[in-house]
Amino acid sequence: MSRVSMRTPALTTAVLLSILAACAIAASAPLATAAGPSASVAKAKKHKAKQHKPKAKQPKGPSMKVLGFGVNRLFVPAGKTVSSNAACGEMVGSDDGSPIGPPQNVYLTVYLRASDIPAGAQTKFKDELPEGDEEIEFTEFSPPTSLSNLFSKGAFIGGTPQGVKTQELFHTILVSGSDEEGEYEGPSAEEFDGNYGITVVVEVGSKTLTSTAKVEVDCPMLR
């Protein structure tokens, strides 16, 4: 009887299994390797956001603006007209602008906002006052003098603008005196009727700062 060897097929199967296992390992290796370069490329594309340094604030330089008039106890902003009962009453401390006692001092004050101006800056002004005050009116510019000679820092006792920094607020008194409607009464609001105006000019180095303000008082209750 002839013999047939079964060894060769058995070896062939083992070899095939080894080859398949090797192929499986080889197939998985490129996937792991491919992920590496992609991740590194992605990292290379990332850039840090640019840091922008805040710009340093530039100095504003000198500035000046006439804010308005303190007409006795009432502040009147530039460009405004006083005519209401409430405003006329506040002007003299009564409800409707009628005179109250006792007699009182009256004032006309000018307010301005100024910054970065030396106290010695040369300053001049001209003004317009209601009829009857012509003798104290400067229809032409006053002789130049230092800012500190014409204007004092801060607020006065009445008729003061609100919302202005103390260090930027200046005032000057154009009229100050005792006034009375009768023997025992203070002034009425209508005594302040008329047009008020002022132009202030300040020289700061090579710069000329100019500001003008006009207001009107019209309190007709006692006419």
Short mmCIF file of C-alpha atoms in Angstrom, two decimals:
data_model
loop_
_atom_site.label_atom_id
_atom_site.label_comp_id
_atom_site.label_asym_id
_atom_site.label_seq_id
_atom_site.Cartn_x
_atom_site.Cartn_y
_atom_site.Cartn_z
CA MET A 1 0.00 0.00 0.00
CA SER A 2 1.31 3.46 -0.82
CA ARG A 3 1.53 6.13 1.96
CA VAL A 4 0.39 9.78 1.50
CA SER A 5 2.06 12.36 3.74
CA MET A 6 -0.24 14.94 5.43
CA ARG A 7 2.64 17.11 6.78
CA THR A 8 2.86 19.44 3.82
CA PRO A 9 -0.77 20.68 4.01
CA ALA A 10 -0.41 21.21 7.75
CA LEU A 11 2.67 23.38 7.27
CA THR A 12 0.99 25.34 4.54
CA THR A 13 -1.93 26.24 6.81
CA ALA A 14 0.40 27.49 9.55
CA VAL A 15 2.26 29.66 7.12
CA LEU A 16 -0.95 31.16 5.86
CA LEU A 17 -2.05 32.01 9.37
CA SER A 18 1.30 33.67 10.05
CA ILE A 19 1.04 35.73 6.87
CA LEU A 20 -2.50 36.84 7.70
CA ALA A 21 -1.44 37.91 11.19
CA ALA A 22 1.48 39.87 9.79
CA CYS A 23 -0.77 41.60 7.29
CA ALA A 24 -3.17 42.59 10.05
CA ILE A 25 -0.35 44.16 12.07
CA ALA A 26 1.01 45.92 9.00
CA ALA A 27 -2.44 47.26 8.09
CA SER A 28 -2.95 48.81 11.52
CA ALA A 29 0.50 50.39 11.71
CA PRO A 30 0.07 53.05 8.96
CA LEU A 31 -3.15 54.30 10.60
CA ALA A 32 -1.34 55.07 13.83
CA THR A 33 1.55 56.60 11.91
CA ALA A 34 -0.72 58.74 9.73
CA ALA A 35 -2.27 60.41 12.75
CA GLY A 36 1.10 61.67 13.91
CA PRO A 37 1.99 64.05 11.03
CA SER A 38 -1.60 65.43 10.83
CA ALA A 39 -1.57 66.42 14.49
CA SER A 40 1.81 68.08 14.17
CA VAL A 41 0.67 70.02 11.10
CA ALA A 42 -2.42 71.21 12.96
CA LYS A 43 -0.26 72.40 15.83
CA ALA A 44 2.04 74.20 13.43
CA LYS A 45 -0.89 76.18 12.03
CA LYS A 46 -1.90 77.60 15.38
CA HIS A 47 -0.67 81.13 16.05
CA LYS A 48 -0.77 83.12 19.23
CA ALA A 49 -3.14 86.09 19.14
CA LYS A 50 -1.31 89.37 18.81
CA GLN A 51 -1.16 91.42 21.96
CA HIS A 52 -2.18 95.04 21.31
CA LYS A 53 -0.76 97.47 23.83
CA PRO A 54 -3.22 100.17 24.93
CA LYS A 55 -2.39 103.55 23.47
CA ALA A 56 -1.20 106.13 25.94
CA LYS A 57 -3.71 108.93 26.50
CA GLN A 58 -2.73 112.08 24.76
CA PRO A 59 -2.98 115.30 26.78
CA LYS A 60 -6.07 117.28 25.81
CA GLY A 61 -4.36 120.63 26.09
CA PRO A 62 -5.86 123.85 27.48
CA SER A 63 -9.62 124.36 27.20
CA MET A 64 -12.10 126.99 28.35
CA LYS A 65 -15.88 127.44 28.04
CA VAL A 66 -18.30 129.95 29.56
CA LEU A 67 -21.07 127.87 31.14
CA GLY A 68 -23.57 130.62 31.87
CA PHE A 69 -24.69 133.16 34.48
CA GLY A 70 -25.60 132.92 38.12
CA VAL A 71 -28.47 135.43 38.23
CA ASN A 72 -28.79 135.98 41.94
CA ARG A 73 -29.80 132.52 43.28
CA LEU A 74 -30.46 130.86 39.90
CA PHE A 75 -27.92 129.42 37.46
CA VAL A 76 -28.93 130.06 33.84
CA PRO A 77 -27.02 127.93 31.28
CA ALA A 78 -25.70 129.62 28.14
CA GLY A 79 -28.37 130.01 25.48
CA LYS A 80 -31.35 129.66 27.86
CA THR A 81 -34.27 132.00 28.65
CA VAL A 82 -35.80 132.20 32.14
CA SER A 83 -39.57 132.77 32.12
CA SER A 84 -41.28 130.11 34.25
CA ASN A 85 -42.77 130.84 37.67
CA ALA A 86 -40.54 128.22 39.26
CA ALA A 87 -37.31 129.60 37.80
CA CYS A 88 -38.23 133.22 38.52
CA GLY A 89 -39.16 132.27 42.07
CA GLU A 90 -35.87 130.43 42.62
CA MET A 91 -34.04 133.53 41.45
CA VAL A 92 -35.19 135.54 44.48
CA GLY A 93 -36.14 132.78 46.91
CA SER A 94 -39.93 133.05 46.62
CA ASP A 95 -42.63 130.86 45.06
CA ASP A 96 -43.59 133.11 42.17
CA GLY A 97 -40.86 135.71 41.81
CA SER A 98 -42.50 138.25 44.09
CA PRO A 99 -40.32 140.15 46.57
CA ILE A 100 -39.83 138.68 50.02
CA GLY A 101 -38.16 140.02 53.11
CA PRO A 102 -35.81 140.91 54.45
CA PRO A 103 -33.77 142.98 51.96
CA GLN A 104 -30.95 140.92 50.49
CA ASN A 105 -27.67 141.18 48.64
CA VAL A 106 -27.97 140.42 44.94
CA TYR A 107 -25.31 139.02 42.64
CA LEU A 108 -24.60 138.48 39.00
CA THR A 109 -21.96 135.77 38.54
CA VAL A 110 -20.28 134.29 35.47
CA TYR A 111 -19.15 130.66 35.50
CA LEU A 112 -16.68 128.97 33.21
CA ARG A 113 -15.05 125.57 32.92
CA ALA A 114 -11.29 125.66 32.35
CA SER A 115 -8.52 123.06 32.40
CA ASP A 116 -4.76 123.06 31.84
CA ILE A 117 -4.60 126.86 31.92
CA PRO A 118 -1.87 128.56 33.97
CA ALA A 119 -3.09 131.00 36.61
CA GLY A 120 -1.04 133.74 34.93
CA ALA A 121 -2.58 133.27 31.46
CA GLN A 122 -3.58 136.66 30.06
CA THR A 123 -7.36 137.05 30.10
CA LYS A 124 -9.81 139.71 28.98
CA PHE A 125 -13.59 140.00 28.59
CA LYS A 126 -16.43 142.17 27.42
CA ASP A 127 -20.04 141.90 28.51
CA GLU A 128 -23.63 142.95 27.88
CA LEU A 129 -25.93 143.78 30.78
CA PRO A 130 -29.62 144.73 31.04
CA GLU A 131 -30.78 148.31 30.73
CA GLY A 132 -29.80 150.32 33.77
CA ASP A 133 -26.44 148.68 34.26
CA GLU A 134 -24.63 150.50 31.48
CA GLU A 135 -22.24 152.20 33.89
CA ILE A 136 -20.65 148.89 34.82
CA GLU A 137 -20.79 147.33 31.36
CA PHE A 138 -17.65 146.56 29.32
CA THR A 139 -18.72 147.12 25.73
CA GLU A 140 -15.06 146.85 24.69
CA PHE A 141 -12.58 144.28 25.93
CA SER A 142 -11.18 144.90 29.39
CA PRO A 143 -7.40 145.39 29.80
CA PRO A 144 -5.67 141.96 29.80
CA THR A 145 -4.77 140.54 33.20
CA SER A 146 -4.03 137.12 34.65
CA LEU A 147 -6.80 134.53 34.78
CA SER A 148 -6.49 134.34 38.56
CA ASN A 149 -7.15 138.10 38.83
CA LEU A 150 -10.47 137.82 37.00
CA PHE A 151 -11.75 134.39 38.03
CA SER A 152 -11.69 132.51 41.32
CA LYS A 153 -11.68 128.73 41.57
CA GLY A 154 -14.80 126.89 42.67
CA ALA A 155 -18.40 127.93 43.17
CA PHE A 156 -20.00 131.02 44.66
CA ILE A 157 -22.71 131.08 47.34
CA GLY A 158 -25.65 130.73 44.93
CA GLY A 159 -26.67 130.18 41.33
CA THR A 160 -24.05 127.48 40.78
CA PRO A 161 -23.87 125.02 37.84
CA GLN A 162 -24.08 121.33 38.70
CA GLY A 163 -21.99 118.41 37.45
CA VAL A 164 -18.71 120.28 36.98
CA LYS A 165 -15.48 119.13 38.61
CA THR A 166 -14.45 121.52 41.36
CA GLN A 167 -10.93 121.90 39.98
CA GLU A 168 -12.33 122.93 36.57
CA LEU A 169 -14.95 125.42 37.82
CA PHE A 170 -14.21 129.17 37.94
CA HIS A 171 -16.39 132.19 38.68
CA THR A 172 -16.28 135.95 38.68
CA ILE A 173 -18.80 138.40 40.15
CA LEU A 174 -19.95 141.13 37.77
CA VAL A 175 -22.52 142.74 40.07
CA SER A 176 -22.76 142.69 43.84
CA GLY A 177 -24.85 144.94 46.02
CA SER A 178 -27.81 145.37 48.33
CA ASP A 179 -31.16 145.61 46.60
CA GLU A 180 -34.71 145.88 47.85
CA GLU A 181 -38.18 146.28 46.42
CA GLY A 182 -39.52 148.16 49.39
CA GLU A 183 -38.40 149.25 52.80
CA TYR A 184 -38.58 145.76 54.23
CA GLU A 185 -38.57 143.56 51.16
CA GLY A 186 -35.98 142.05 48.89
CA PRO A 187 -35.93 142.36 45.08
CA SER A 188 -38.55 140.96 42.73
CA ALA A 189 -37.55 138.65 39.88
CA GLU A 190 -38.57 141.19 37.24
CA GLU A 191 -35.77 143.47 38.40
CA PHE A 192 -33.41 141.01 36.72
CA ASP A 193 -35.23 141.07 33.37
CA GLY A 194 -33.07 141.63 30.33
CA ASN A 195 -30.30 140.17 28.20
CA TYR A 196 -26.95 139.10 29.59
CA GLY A 197 -23.87 138.26 27.55
CA ILE A 198 -20.16 137.82 27.98
CA THR A 199 -17.15 136.93 25.84
CA VAL A 200 -13.97 135.69 27.52
CA VAL A 201 -10.60 135.44 25.74
CA VAL A 202 -7.61 133.61 27.27
CA GLU A 203 -4.10 133.50 25.78
CA VAL A 204 -2.25 130.25 26.55
CA GLY A 205 1.14 130.18 24.84
CA SER A 206 0.47 130.36 21.10
CA LYS A 207 -3.21 129.43 21.55
CA THR A 208 -6.13 131.85 21.89
CA LEU A 209 -9.21 130.44 23.64
CA THR A 210 -12.48 132.31 23.13
CA SER A 211 -15.94 131.54 24.51
CA THR A 212 -19.22 133.49 24.50
CA ALA A 213 -22.43 132.96 26.46
CA LYS A 214 -25.79 134.75 26.29
CA VAL A 215 -28.92 134.31 28.42
CA GLU A 216 -32.23 136.11 28.85
CA VAL A 217 -34.42 136.70 31.89
CA ASP A 218 -38.11 137.40 31.29
CA CYS A 219 -40.19 137.28 34.48
CA PRO A 220 -43.43 139.19 33.73
CA MET A 221 -45.54 138.28 36.80
CA LEU A 222 -45.39 141.71 38.42
CA ARG A 223 -45.66 143.93 35.36
#
